[in-house]
Amino acid sequence: MTKTTALPWRDVLPGDKLHTITGDVRVIQAFPIPQLQTTRRVWIYLPRSYHEGTRRYPVLYMHDGQNVFDQATSWGNEWGVDETLEHMTVHEPELEVIVVAIDHGDNERNNEYNFAINSEYGFGGKGGAYAEFLAETLKPHIDSCYRTCPGPEHTMIGGSSFGAYISLYTALRFPDRFGRVSGISFVMWQDQGAMIQLIQRSVSSPALRLYLSIGELETDNADFNRTAHEHVELVRQTLLAAGVKDSQIRCDFILGGTHHESTWGPLFTEAHRWLLGLPG
């Protein structure tokens, strides 16, 4: 057994808590991240039909893995991605996907999910190394161990808040590996224009499909919420100016939407369908 062996979640997670995991979820307790000289727990959800044939599947990489599948490990509330996919795919197997969720680094989360350093608040700067881990270490491992469709048109990356931000960065940095991006509650207040500059000088994947959303009530500060909405539109306009087709970008303004899993979880279904190019 190696450090990257994925075991059934019941063999890894403590049994003294009430777990809410559904379906075939495996866990690698301490996956090496050489780019950051650390390790991190990685979760792998396998589709309902995975053990029934030789089909290959798209892959969705998600951040904040503690919150993706299990209430017992979440920092608040879980997304319920496992329950959602198990329900969606009963009658629509074309929606099946392998989900790989990487835990955030606790106090390192803001550093690892931002490639630019925010001098005012003193965080960021490790996002480049984290993206390299996803593209150069984790993705090759997943593609070698599971029946994936490895091309960028079948490889999605997504998250919320800073997880949305680092997802777009990773796809721009590695367009030959990540072609579909889900950025829910996308924010870039922290980066002093770095993302816009990156878009302007990047060559995006021809396979790019981008879903961004922002909630009406992300915070209790109306000015912040208005700016966050403007930032999403600025990303869209900058991508269009860079040559990305309008049909490849979807930006949703969520009436009543908050900066919370209670908004993010229900949005997963819509974003997932759209990234796969399937009708809602």
PDB file of C-alpha atoms in Angstrom:
ATOM      1  CA  MET A   1       0.000   0.000   0.000  1.00  0.00           C
ATOM      2  CA  THR A   2       1.386   3.404  -1.015  1.00  0.00           C
ATOM      3  CA  LYS A   3       0.772   6.939   0.241  1.00  0.00           C
ATOM      4  CA  THR A   4      -1.543   7.470  -2.721  1.00  0.00           C
ATOM      5  CA  THR A   5      -3.722   4.402  -2.167  1.00  0.00           C
ATOM      6  CA  ALA A   6      -7.412   5.322  -2.038  1.00  0.00           C
ATOM      7  CA  LEU A   7      -9.392   3.365   0.539  1.00  0.00           C
ATOM      8  CA  PRO A   8     -13.145   3.162   1.144  1.00  0.00           C
ATOM      9  CA  TRP A   9     -14.067   6.117   3.334  1.00  0.00           C
ATOM     10  CA  ARG A  10     -15.223   3.886   6.185  1.00  0.00           C
ATOM     11  CA  ASP A  11     -11.682   2.515   6.476  1.00  0.00           C
ATOM     12  CA  VAL A  12     -10.184   5.988   6.823  1.00  0.00           C
ATOM     13  CA  LEU A  13     -12.556   8.373   8.588  1.00  0.00           C
ATOM     14  CA  PRO A  14     -13.170   8.098  12.339  1.00  0.00           C
ATOM     15  CA  GLY A  15     -16.222   6.052  13.285  1.00  0.00           C
ATOM     16  CA  ASP A  16     -17.251   8.210  16.217  1.00  0.00           C
ATOM     17  CA  LYS A  17     -18.921  10.835  14.017  1.00  0.00           C
ATOM     18  CA  LEU A  18     -22.135  10.782  11.978  1.00  0.00           C
ATOM     19  CA  HIS A  19     -20.957  10.809   8.373  1.00  0.00           C
ATOM     20  CA  THR A  20     -23.309  11.721   5.525  1.00  0.00           C
ATOM     21  CA  ILE A  21     -21.419  10.197   2.596  1.00  0.00           C
ATOM     22  CA  THR A  22     -23.428   8.542  -0.177  1.00  0.00           C
ATOM     23  CA  GLY A  23     -22.210   6.263  -2.953  1.00  0.00           C
ATOM     24  CA  ASP A  24     -18.701   4.989  -3.639  1.00  0.00           C
ATOM     25  CA  VAL A  25     -16.355   7.515  -2.073  1.00  0.00           C
ATOM     26  CA  ARG A  26     -12.684   6.696  -1.504  1.00  0.00           C
ATOM     27  CA  VAL A  27     -10.175   8.666   0.566  1.00  0.00           C
ATOM     28  CA  ILE A  28      -6.427   9.168   0.356  1.00  0.00           C
ATOM     29  CA  GLN A  29      -5.549  10.411   3.813  1.00  0.00           C
ATOM     30  CA  ALA A  30      -2.248  12.154   3.035  1.00  0.00           C
ATOM     31  CA  PHE A  31      -1.575  12.694  -0.677  1.00  0.00           C
ATOM     32  CA  PRO A  32       1.923  14.190  -1.174  1.00  0.00           C
ATOM     33  CA  ILE A  33       2.080  17.724  -2.560  1.00  0.00           C
ATOM     34  CA  PRO A  34       5.751  18.186  -3.458  1.00  0.00           C
ATOM     35  CA  GLN A  35       5.119  21.673  -4.869  1.00  0.00           C
ATOM     36  CA  LEU A  36       4.081  22.853  -1.390  1.00  0.00           C
ATOM     37  CA  GLN A  37       6.108  20.375   0.657  1.00  0.00           C
ATOM     38  CA  THR A  38       3.052  19.074   2.446  1.00  0.00           C
ATOM     39  CA  THR A  39       0.299  16.456   2.196  1.00  0.00           C
ATOM     40  CA  ARG A  40      -3.439  16.769   1.936  1.00  0.00           C
ATOM     41  CA  ARG A  41      -6.505  14.516   2.164  1.00  0.00           C
ATOM     42  CA  VAL A  42      -8.031  13.752  -1.233  1.00  0.00           C
ATOM     43  CA  TRP A  43     -11.531  12.364  -1.782  1.00  0.00           C
ATOM     44  CA  ILE A  44     -12.578  10.396  -4.881  1.00  0.00           C
ATOM     45  CA  TYR A  45     -16.223   9.821  -5.786  1.00  0.00           C
ATOM     46  CA  LEU A  46     -16.800   7.083  -8.376  1.00  0.00           C
ATOM     47  CA  PRO A  47     -19.980   7.122 -10.505  1.00  0.00           C
ATOM     48  CA  ARG A  48     -22.858   4.724 -10.009  1.00  0.00           C
ATOM     49  CA  SER A  49     -21.962   2.654 -13.080  1.00  0.00           C
ATOM     50  CA  TYR A  50     -18.182   2.677 -12.622  1.00  0.00           C
ATOM     51  CA  HIS A  51     -17.909  -1.020 -11.723  1.00  0.00           C
ATOM     52  CA  GLU A  52     -20.355  -2.197 -14.386  1.00  0.00           C
ATOM     53  CA  GLY A  53     -18.221  -1.909 -17.514  1.00  0.00           C
ATOM     54  CA  THR A  54     -15.296  -0.235 -19.222  1.00  0.00           C
ATOM     55  CA  ARG A  55     -16.743   3.222 -19.773  1.00  0.00           C
ATOM     56  CA  ARG A  56     -14.469   6.227 -19.279  1.00  0.00           C
ATOM     57  CA  TYR A  57     -15.717   9.284 -17.394  1.00  0.00           C
ATOM     58  CA  PRO A  58     -15.178  13.031 -17.221  1.00  0.00           C
ATOM     59  CA  VAL A  59     -13.467  14.257 -14.068  1.00  0.00           C
ATOM     60  CA  LEU A  60     -14.386  17.182 -11.844  1.00  0.00           C
ATOM     61  CA  TYR A  61     -11.705  18.528  -9.513  1.00  0.00           C
ATOM     62  CA  MET A  62     -13.078  20.461  -6.531  1.00  0.00           C
ATOM     63  CA  HIS A  63     -11.475  22.465  -3.739  1.00  0.00           C
ATOM     64  CA  ASP A  64     -12.427  22.678  -0.052  1.00  0.00           C
ATOM     65  CA  GLY A  65     -12.805  18.912  -0.025  1.00  0.00           C
ATOM     66  CA  GLN A  66     -13.911  18.887   3.619  1.00  0.00           C
ATOM     67  CA  ASN A  67     -17.205  20.454   2.532  1.00  0.00           C
ATOM     68  CA  VAL A  68     -17.959  18.500  -0.647  1.00  0.00           C
ATOM     69  CA  PHE A  69     -19.333  15.154   0.603  1.00  0.00           C
ATOM     70  CA  ASP A  70     -19.524  14.945   4.377  1.00  0.00           C
ATOM     71  CA  GLN A  71     -21.244  17.038   7.036  1.00  0.00           C
ATOM     72  CA  ALA A  72     -18.984  15.543   9.704  1.00  0.00           C
ATOM     73  CA  THR A  73     -15.834  17.038   8.152  1.00  0.00           C
ATOM     74  CA  SER A  74     -17.290  20.262   6.773  1.00  0.00           C
ATOM     75  CA  TRP A  75     -16.560  23.755   7.995  1.00  0.00           C
ATOM     76  CA  GLY A  76     -20.231  24.546   8.390  1.00  0.00           C
ATOM     77  CA  ASN A  77     -22.342  22.741   5.796  1.00  0.00           C
ATOM     78  CA  GLU A  78     -21.547  20.251   3.064  1.00  0.00           C
ATOM     79  CA  TRP A  79     -22.359  20.713  -0.626  1.00  0.00           C
ATOM     80  CA  GLY A  80     -23.914  17.247  -0.911  1.00  0.00           C
ATOM     81  CA  VAL A  81     -22.283  16.602  -4.288  1.00  0.00           C
ATOM     82  CA  ASP A  82     -22.433  12.831  -3.726  1.00  0.00           C
ATOM     83  CA  GLU A  83     -26.172  12.832  -2.988  1.00  0.00           C
ATOM     84  CA  THR A  84     -26.838  15.190  -5.891  1.00  0.00           C
ATOM     85  CA  LEU A  85     -24.975  13.053  -8.419  1.00  0.00           C
ATOM     86  CA  GLU A  86     -26.448   9.807  -7.114  1.00  0.00           C
ATOM     87  CA  HIS A  87     -29.928  11.289  -7.589  1.00  0.00           C
ATOM     88  CA  MET A  88     -29.272  13.009 -10.943  1.00  0.00           C
ATOM     89  CA  THR A  89     -27.732   9.987 -12.624  1.00  0.00           C
ATOM     90  CA  VAL A  90     -30.422   7.420 -11.846  1.00  0.00           C
ATOM     91  CA  HIS A  91     -32.241   8.402 -15.047  1.00  0.00           C
ATOM     92  CA  GLU A  92     -29.464  10.452 -16.690  1.00  0.00           C
ATOM     93  CA  PRO A  93     -26.263   8.405 -16.750  1.00  0.00           C
ATOM     94  CA  GLU A  94     -24.742  10.915 -19.169  1.00  0.00           C
ATOM     95  CA  LEU A  95     -24.255  13.171 -16.123  1.00  0.00           C
ATOM     96  CA  GLU A  96     -21.980  10.675 -14.398  1.00  0.00           C
ATOM     97  CA  VAL A  97     -18.568  12.015 -13.449  1.00  0.00           C
ATOM     98  CA  ILE A  98     -15.605  11.155 -11.252  1.00  0.00           C
ATOM     99  CA  VAL A  99     -15.202  13.822  -8.570  1.00  0.00           C
ATOM    100  CA  VAL A 100     -11.820  14.464  -6.983  1.00  0.00           C
ATOM    101  CA  ALA A 101     -11.999  16.804  -3.995  1.00  0.00           C
ATOM    102  CA  ILE A 102      -8.889  18.186  -2.309  1.00  0.00           C
ATOM    103  CA  ASP A 103      -9.025  19.412   1.276  1.00  0.00           C
ATOM    104  CA  HIS A 104      -8.016  23.005   1.832  1.00  0.00           C
ATOM    105  CA  GLY A 105      -4.973  23.731   3.953  1.00  0.00           C
ATOM    106  CA  ASP A 106      -6.699  25.283   6.956  1.00  0.00           C
ATOM    107  CA  ASN A 107      -4.666  28.419   7.715  1.00  0.00           C
ATOM    108  CA  GLU A 108      -2.954  28.073   4.315  1.00  0.00           C
ATOM    109  CA  ARG A 109      -6.236  28.177   2.365  1.00  0.00           C
ATOM    110  CA  ASN A 110      -6.073  31.852   1.438  1.00  0.00           C
ATOM    111  CA  ASN A 111      -2.421  31.523   0.464  1.00  0.00           C
ATOM    112  CA  GLU A 112      -2.929  28.442  -1.703  1.00  0.00           C
ATOM    113  CA  TYR A 113      -6.081  29.672  -3.432  1.00  0.00           C
ATOM    114  CA  ASN A 114      -4.507  32.957  -4.559  1.00  0.00           C
ATOM    115  CA  PHE A 115      -1.609  33.263  -6.984  1.00  0.00           C
ATOM    116  CA  ALA A 116      -1.050  36.970  -6.298  1.00  0.00           C
ATOM    117  CA  ILE A 117      -0.038  38.343  -2.920  1.00  0.00           C
ATOM    118  CA  ASN A 118      -2.468  40.766  -1.297  1.00  0.00           C
ATOM    119  CA  SER A 119      -0.114  43.195   0.390  1.00  0.00           C
ATOM    120  CA  GLU A 120      -2.832  44.837   2.483  1.00  0.00           C
ATOM    121  CA  TYR A 121      -4.015  41.641   4.165  1.00  0.00           C
ATOM    122  CA  GLY A 122      -0.822  39.638   3.797  1.00  0.00           C
ATOM    123  CA  PHE A 123      -2.033  36.465   2.094  1.00  0.00           C
ATOM    124  CA  GLY A 124      -1.648  34.730  -1.248  1.00  0.00           C
ATOM    125  CA  GLY A 125       1.272  33.764  -3.415  1.00  0.00           C
ATOM    126  CA  LYS A 126       1.051  29.961  -3.240  1.00  0.00           C
ATOM    127  CA  GLY A 127      -1.683  29.530  -5.844  1.00  0.00           C
ATOM    128  CA  GLY A 128       0.817  28.910  -8.607  1.00  0.00           C
ATOM    129  CA  ALA A 129       2.352  25.975  -6.742  1.00  0.00           C
ATOM    130  CA  TYR A 130      -1.089  24.608  -5.856  1.00  0.00           C
ATOM    131  CA  ALA A 131      -2.173  24.761  -9.510  1.00  0.00           C
ATOM    132  CA  GLU A 132       1.021  22.978 -10.522  1.00  0.00           C
ATOM    133  CA  PHE A 133       0.178  20.233  -8.043  1.00  0.00           C
ATOM    134  CA  LEU A 134      -3.273  19.808  -9.582  1.00  0.00           C
ATOM    135  CA  ALA A 135      -1.978  19.750 -13.164  1.00  0.00           C
ATOM    136  CA  GLU A 136       1.349  17.975 -12.817  1.00  0.00           C
ATOM    137  CA  THR A 137       0.903  15.612  -9.861  1.00  0.00           C
ATOM    138  CA  LEU A 138      -2.726  14.919  -8.988  1.00  0.00           C
ATOM    139  CA  LYS A 139      -4.293  14.828 -12.462  1.00  0.00           C
ATOM    140  CA  PRO A 140      -1.691  12.385 -13.879  1.00  0.00           C
ATOM    141  CA  HIS A 141      -2.236  10.155 -10.853  1.00  0.00           C
ATOM    142  CA  ILE A 142      -6.010  10.136 -11.268  1.00  0.00           C
ATOM    143  CA  ASP A 143      -5.753   9.518 -15.021  1.00  0.00           C
ATOM    144  CA  SER A 144      -3.414   6.565 -14.429  1.00  0.00           C
ATOM    145  CA  CYS A 145      -5.509   4.950 -11.698  1.00  0.00           C
ATOM    146  CA  TYR A 146      -9.071   5.456 -12.979  1.00  0.00           C
ATOM    147  CA  ARG A 147     -10.941   5.209 -16.274  1.00  0.00           C
ATOM    148  CA  THR A 148     -10.985   8.904 -17.077  1.00  0.00           C
ATOM    149  CA  CYS A 149     -11.478  10.895 -20.244  1.00  0.00           C
ATOM    150  CA  PRO A 150      -8.245  12.869 -19.790  1.00  0.00           C
ATOM    151  CA  GLY A 151      -8.637  15.627 -22.390  1.00  0.00           C
ATOM    152  CA  PRO A 152      -9.389  19.216 -21.363  1.00  0.00           C
ATOM    153  CA  GLU A 153     -12.855  19.036 -22.891  1.00  0.00           C
ATOM    154  CA  HIS A 154     -13.670  16.364 -20.281  1.00  0.00           C
ATOM    155  CA  THR A 155     -11.757  17.793 -17.325  1.00  0.00           C
ATOM    156  CA  MET A 156     -13.593  20.210 -15.057  1.00  0.00           C
ATOM    157  CA  ILE A 157     -12.389  22.218 -12.102  1.00  0.00           C
ATOM    158  CA  GLY A 158     -14.606  24.089  -9.685  1.00  0.00           C
ATOM    159  CA  GLY A 159     -15.225  25.621  -6.323  1.00  0.00           C
ATOM    160  CA  SER A 160     -16.674  28.583  -4.503  1.00  0.00           C
ATOM    161  CA  SER A 161     -15.271  31.923  -3.367  1.00  0.00           C
ATOM    162  CA  PHE A 162     -11.455  31.672  -3.453  1.00  0.00           C
ATOM    163  CA  GLY A 163     -12.018  28.104  -4.704  1.00  0.00           C
ATOM    164  CA  ALA A 164     -13.793  29.609  -7.724  1.00  0.00           C
ATOM    165  CA  TYR A 165     -10.938  32.054  -8.214  1.00  0.00           C
ATOM    166  CA  ILE A 166      -8.179  29.414  -8.144  1.00  0.00           C
ATOM    167  CA  SER A 167     -10.238  27.228 -10.512  1.00  0.00           C
ATOM    168  CA  LEU A 168     -10.238  29.905 -13.204  1.00  0.00           C
ATOM    169  CA  TYR A 169      -6.547  30.585 -12.605  1.00  0.00           C
ATOM    170  CA  THR A 170      -5.660  26.891 -12.975  1.00  0.00           C
ATOM    171  CA  ALA A 171      -7.609  26.575 -16.239  1.00  0.00           C
ATOM    172  CA  LEU A 172      -5.899  29.680 -17.647  1.00  0.00           C
ATOM    173  CA  ARG A 173      -2.502  28.440 -16.515  1.00  0.00           C
ATOM    174  CA  PHE A 174      -2.996  24.893 -17.843  1.00  0.00           C
ATOM    175  CA  PRO A 175      -5.472  25.149 -20.744  1.00  0.00           C
ATOM    176  CA  ASP A 176      -4.265  21.837 -22.190  1.00  0.00           C
ATOM    177  CA  ARG A 177      -5.478  20.013 -19.077  1.00  0.00           C
ATOM    178  CA  PHE A 178      -8.499  21.863 -17.663  1.00  0.00           C
ATOM    179  CA  GLY A 179     -11.146  23.005 -20.121  1.00  0.00           C
ATOM    180  CA  ARG A 180     -14.284  23.413 -18.007  1.00  0.00           C
ATOM    181  CA  VAL A 181     -14.543  25.771 -15.021  1.00  0.00           C
ATOM    182  CA  SER A 182     -17.245  26.189 -12.385  1.00  0.00           C
ATOM    183  CA  GLY A 183     -16.796  29.308 -10.283  1.00  0.00           C
ATOM    184  CA  ILE A 184     -19.637  29.834  -7.810  1.00  0.00           C
ATOM    185  CA  SER A 185     -19.605  33.021  -5.702  1.00  0.00           C
ATOM    186  CA  PHE A 186     -16.569  34.072  -7.746  1.00  0.00           C
ATOM    187  CA  VAL A 187     -14.594  36.872  -6.079  1.00  0.00           C
ATOM    188  CA  MET A 188     -11.482  38.798  -7.034  1.00  0.00           C
ATOM    189  CA  TRP A 189     -11.568  41.774  -4.668  1.00  0.00           C
ATOM    190  CA  GLN A 190      -8.281  40.552  -3.268  1.00  0.00           C
ATOM    191  CA  ASP A 191      -6.010  40.418  -6.314  1.00  0.00           C
ATOM    192  CA  GLN A 192      -5.478  44.057  -7.371  1.00  0.00           C
ATOM    193  CA  GLY A 193      -6.213  43.278 -11.021  1.00  0.00           C
ATOM    194  CA  ALA A 194      -3.996  40.199 -11.353  1.00  0.00           C
ATOM    195  CA  MET A 195      -6.709  37.942 -12.794  1.00  0.00           C
ATOM    196  CA  ILE A 196      -7.680  40.435 -15.493  1.00  0.00           C
ATOM    197  CA  GLN A 197      -4.040  40.828 -16.493  1.00  0.00           C
ATOM    198  CA  LEU A 198      -3.671  37.043 -16.627  1.00  0.00           C
ATOM    199  CA  ILE A 199      -6.703  36.698 -18.911  1.00  0.00           C
ATOM    200  CA  GLN A 200      -5.350  39.395 -21.215  1.00  0.00           C
ATOM    201  CA  ARG A 201      -2.039  37.600 -21.713  1.00  0.00           C
ATOM    202  CA  SER A 202      -3.314  34.001 -21.718  1.00  0.00           C
ATOM    203  CA  VAL A 203      -4.347  31.682 -24.508  1.00  0.00           C
ATOM    204  CA  SER A 204      -7.386  29.814 -23.227  1.00  0.00           C
ATOM    205  CA  SER A 205      -8.329  26.279 -24.152  1.00  0.00           C
ATOM    206  CA  PRO A 206     -10.510  25.907 -27.261  1.00  0.00           C
ATOM    207  CA  ALA A 207     -12.541  23.565 -25.055  1.00  0.00           C
ATOM    208  CA  LEU A 208     -13.186  26.269 -22.453  1.00  0.00           C
ATOM    209  CA  ARG A 209     -16.649  26.431 -20.939  1.00  0.00           C
ATOM    210  CA  LEU A 210     -16.916  28.738 -17.975  1.00  0.00           C
ATOM    211  CA  TYR A 211     -19.738  29.000 -15.440  1.00  0.00           C
ATOM    212  CA  LEU A 212     -19.564  31.928 -13.007  1.00  0.00           C
ATOM    213  CA  SER A 213     -22.146  32.991 -10.471  1.00  0.00           C
ATOM    214  CA  ILE A 214     -22.483  35.694  -7.864  1.00  0.00           C
ATOM    215  CA  GLY A 215     -25.196  36.020  -5.250  1.00  0.00           C
ATOM    216  CA  GLU A 216     -27.278  39.078  -4.574  1.00  0.00           C
ATOM    217  CA  LEU A 217     -26.503  38.820  -0.853  1.00  0.00           C
ATOM    218  CA  GLU A 218     -22.922  37.545  -0.759  1.00  0.00           C
ATOM    219  CA  THR A 219     -22.280  39.765   2.277  1.00  0.00           C
ATOM    220  CA  ASP A 220     -24.230  42.300   4.301  1.00  0.00           C
ATOM    221  CA  ASN A 221     -22.327  45.077   2.524  1.00  0.00           C
ATOM    222  CA  ALA A 222     -24.313  46.297  -0.491  1.00  0.00           C
ATOM    223  CA  ASP A 223     -21.279  48.072  -2.004  1.00  0.00           C
ATOM    224  CA  PHE A 224     -19.186  44.896  -1.815  1.00  0.00           C
ATOM    225  CA  ASN A 225     -21.979  42.872  -3.401  1.00  0.00           C
ATOM    226  CA  ARG A 226     -22.331  45.353  -6.233  1.00  0.00           C
ATOM    227  CA  THR A 227     -18.572  45.318  -6.865  1.00  0.00           C
ATOM    228  CA  ALA A 228     -18.498  41.516  -6.818  1.00  0.00           C
ATOM    229  CA  HIS A 229     -21.212  41.462  -9.488  1.00  0.00           C
ATOM    230  CA  GLU A 230     -19.246  43.979 -11.550  1.00  0.00           C
ATOM    231  CA  HIS A 231     -16.133  41.819 -11.239  1.00  0.00           C
ATOM    232  CA  VAL A 232     -17.922  38.796 -12.696  1.00  0.00           C
ATOM    233  CA  GLU A 233     -19.052  40.909 -15.645  1.00  0.00           C
ATOM    234  CA  LEU A 234     -15.518  42.289 -16.023  1.00  0.00           C
ATOM    235  CA  VAL A 235     -14.137  38.752 -16.276  1.00  0.00           C
ATOM    236  CA  ARG A 236     -16.716  37.969 -18.926  1.00  0.00           C
ATOM    237  CA  GLN A 237     -15.962  41.085 -20.964  1.00  0.00           C
ATOM    238  CA  THR A 238     -12.198  40.529 -20.708  1.00  0.00           C
ATOM    239  CA  LEU A 239     -12.536  36.929 -21.892  1.00  0.00           C
ATOM    240  CA  LEU A 240     -14.688  38.049 -24.816  1.00  0.00           C
ATOM    241  CA  ALA A 241     -12.080  40.675 -25.743  1.00  0.00           C
ATOM    242  CA  ALA A 242      -9.446  37.924 -25.584  1.00  0.00           C
ATOM    243  CA  GLY A 243     -11.341  35.890 -28.185  1.00  0.00           C
ATOM    244  CA  VAL A 244     -13.454  33.534 -26.090  1.00  0.00           C
ATOM    245  CA  LYS A 245     -16.880  33.044 -27.638  1.00  0.00           C
ATOM    246  CA  ASP A 246     -19.930  34.298 -25.774  1.00  0.00           C
ATOM    247  CA  SER A 247     -21.445  30.819 -26.052  1.00  0.00           C
ATOM    248  CA  GLN A 248     -18.562  29.471 -23.938  1.00  0.00           C
ATOM    249  CA  ILE A 249     -19.315  31.699 -20.943  1.00  0.00           C
ATOM    250  CA  ARG A 250     -22.292  31.724 -18.618  1.00  0.00           C
ATOM    251  CA  CYS A 251     -22.645  34.213 -15.759  1.00  0.00           C
ATOM    252  CA  ASP A 252     -25.591  33.903 -13.374  1.00  0.00           C
ATOM    253  CA  PHE A 253     -26.758  36.498 -10.876  1.00  0.00           C
ATOM    254  CA  ILE A 254     -28.505  34.611  -8.078  1.00  0.00           C
ATOM    255  CA  LEU A 255     -31.374  36.553  -6.547  1.00  0.00           C
ATOM    256  CA  GLY A 256     -31.216  36.067  -2.803  1.00  0.00           C
ATOM    257  CA  GLY A 257     -28.006  34.059  -3.206  1.00  0.00           C
ATOM    258  CA  THR A 258     -25.610  34.069  -0.263  1.00  0.00           C
ATOM    259  CA  HIS A 259     -21.961  33.187   0.353  1.00  0.00           C
ATOM    260  CA  HIS A 260     -22.902  29.817   1.780  1.00  0.00           C
ATOM    261  CA  GLU A 261     -23.295  26.153   0.888  1.00  0.00           C
ATOM    262  CA  SER A 262     -27.080  26.587   1.074  1.00  0.00           C
ATOM    263  CA  THR A 263     -26.740  28.563  -2.176  1.00  0.00           C
ATOM    264  CA  TRP A 264     -23.769  26.715  -3.641  1.00  0.00           C
ATOM    265  CA  GLY A 265     -25.123  23.178  -3.263  1.00  0.00           C
ATOM    266  CA  PRO A 266     -28.310  23.735  -5.298  1.00  0.00           C
ATOM    267  CA  LEU A 267     -26.310  25.571  -7.994  1.00  0.00           C
ATOM    268  CA  PHE A 268     -24.132  22.516  -8.534  1.00  0.00           C
ATOM    269  CA  THR A 269     -26.797  20.788 -10.631  1.00  0.00           C
ATOM    270  CA  GLU A 270     -27.202  23.693 -13.046  1.00  0.00           C
ATOM    271  CA  ALA A 271     -23.473  24.328 -13.353  1.00  0.00           C
ATOM    272  CA  HIS A 272     -22.711  20.641 -13.885  1.00  0.00           C
ATOM    273  CA  ARG A 273     -25.237  20.273 -16.687  1.00  0.00           C
ATOM    274  CA  TRP A 274     -23.970  23.393 -18.397  1.00  0.00           C
ATOM    275  CA  LEU A 275     -20.316  22.406 -18.229  1.00  0.00           C
ATOM    276  CA  LEU A 276     -21.162  19.087 -19.835  1.00  0.00           C
ATOM    277  CA  GLY A 277     -23.129  20.878 -22.554  1.00  0.00           C
ATOM    278  CA  LEU A 278     -26.410  19.247 -21.551  1.00  0.00           C
ATOM    279  CA  PRO A 279     -29.791  20.998 -21.321  1.00  0.00           C
ATOM    280  CA  GLY A 280     -31.001  22.151 -17.910  1.00  0.00           C
TER     281      GLY A 280
END
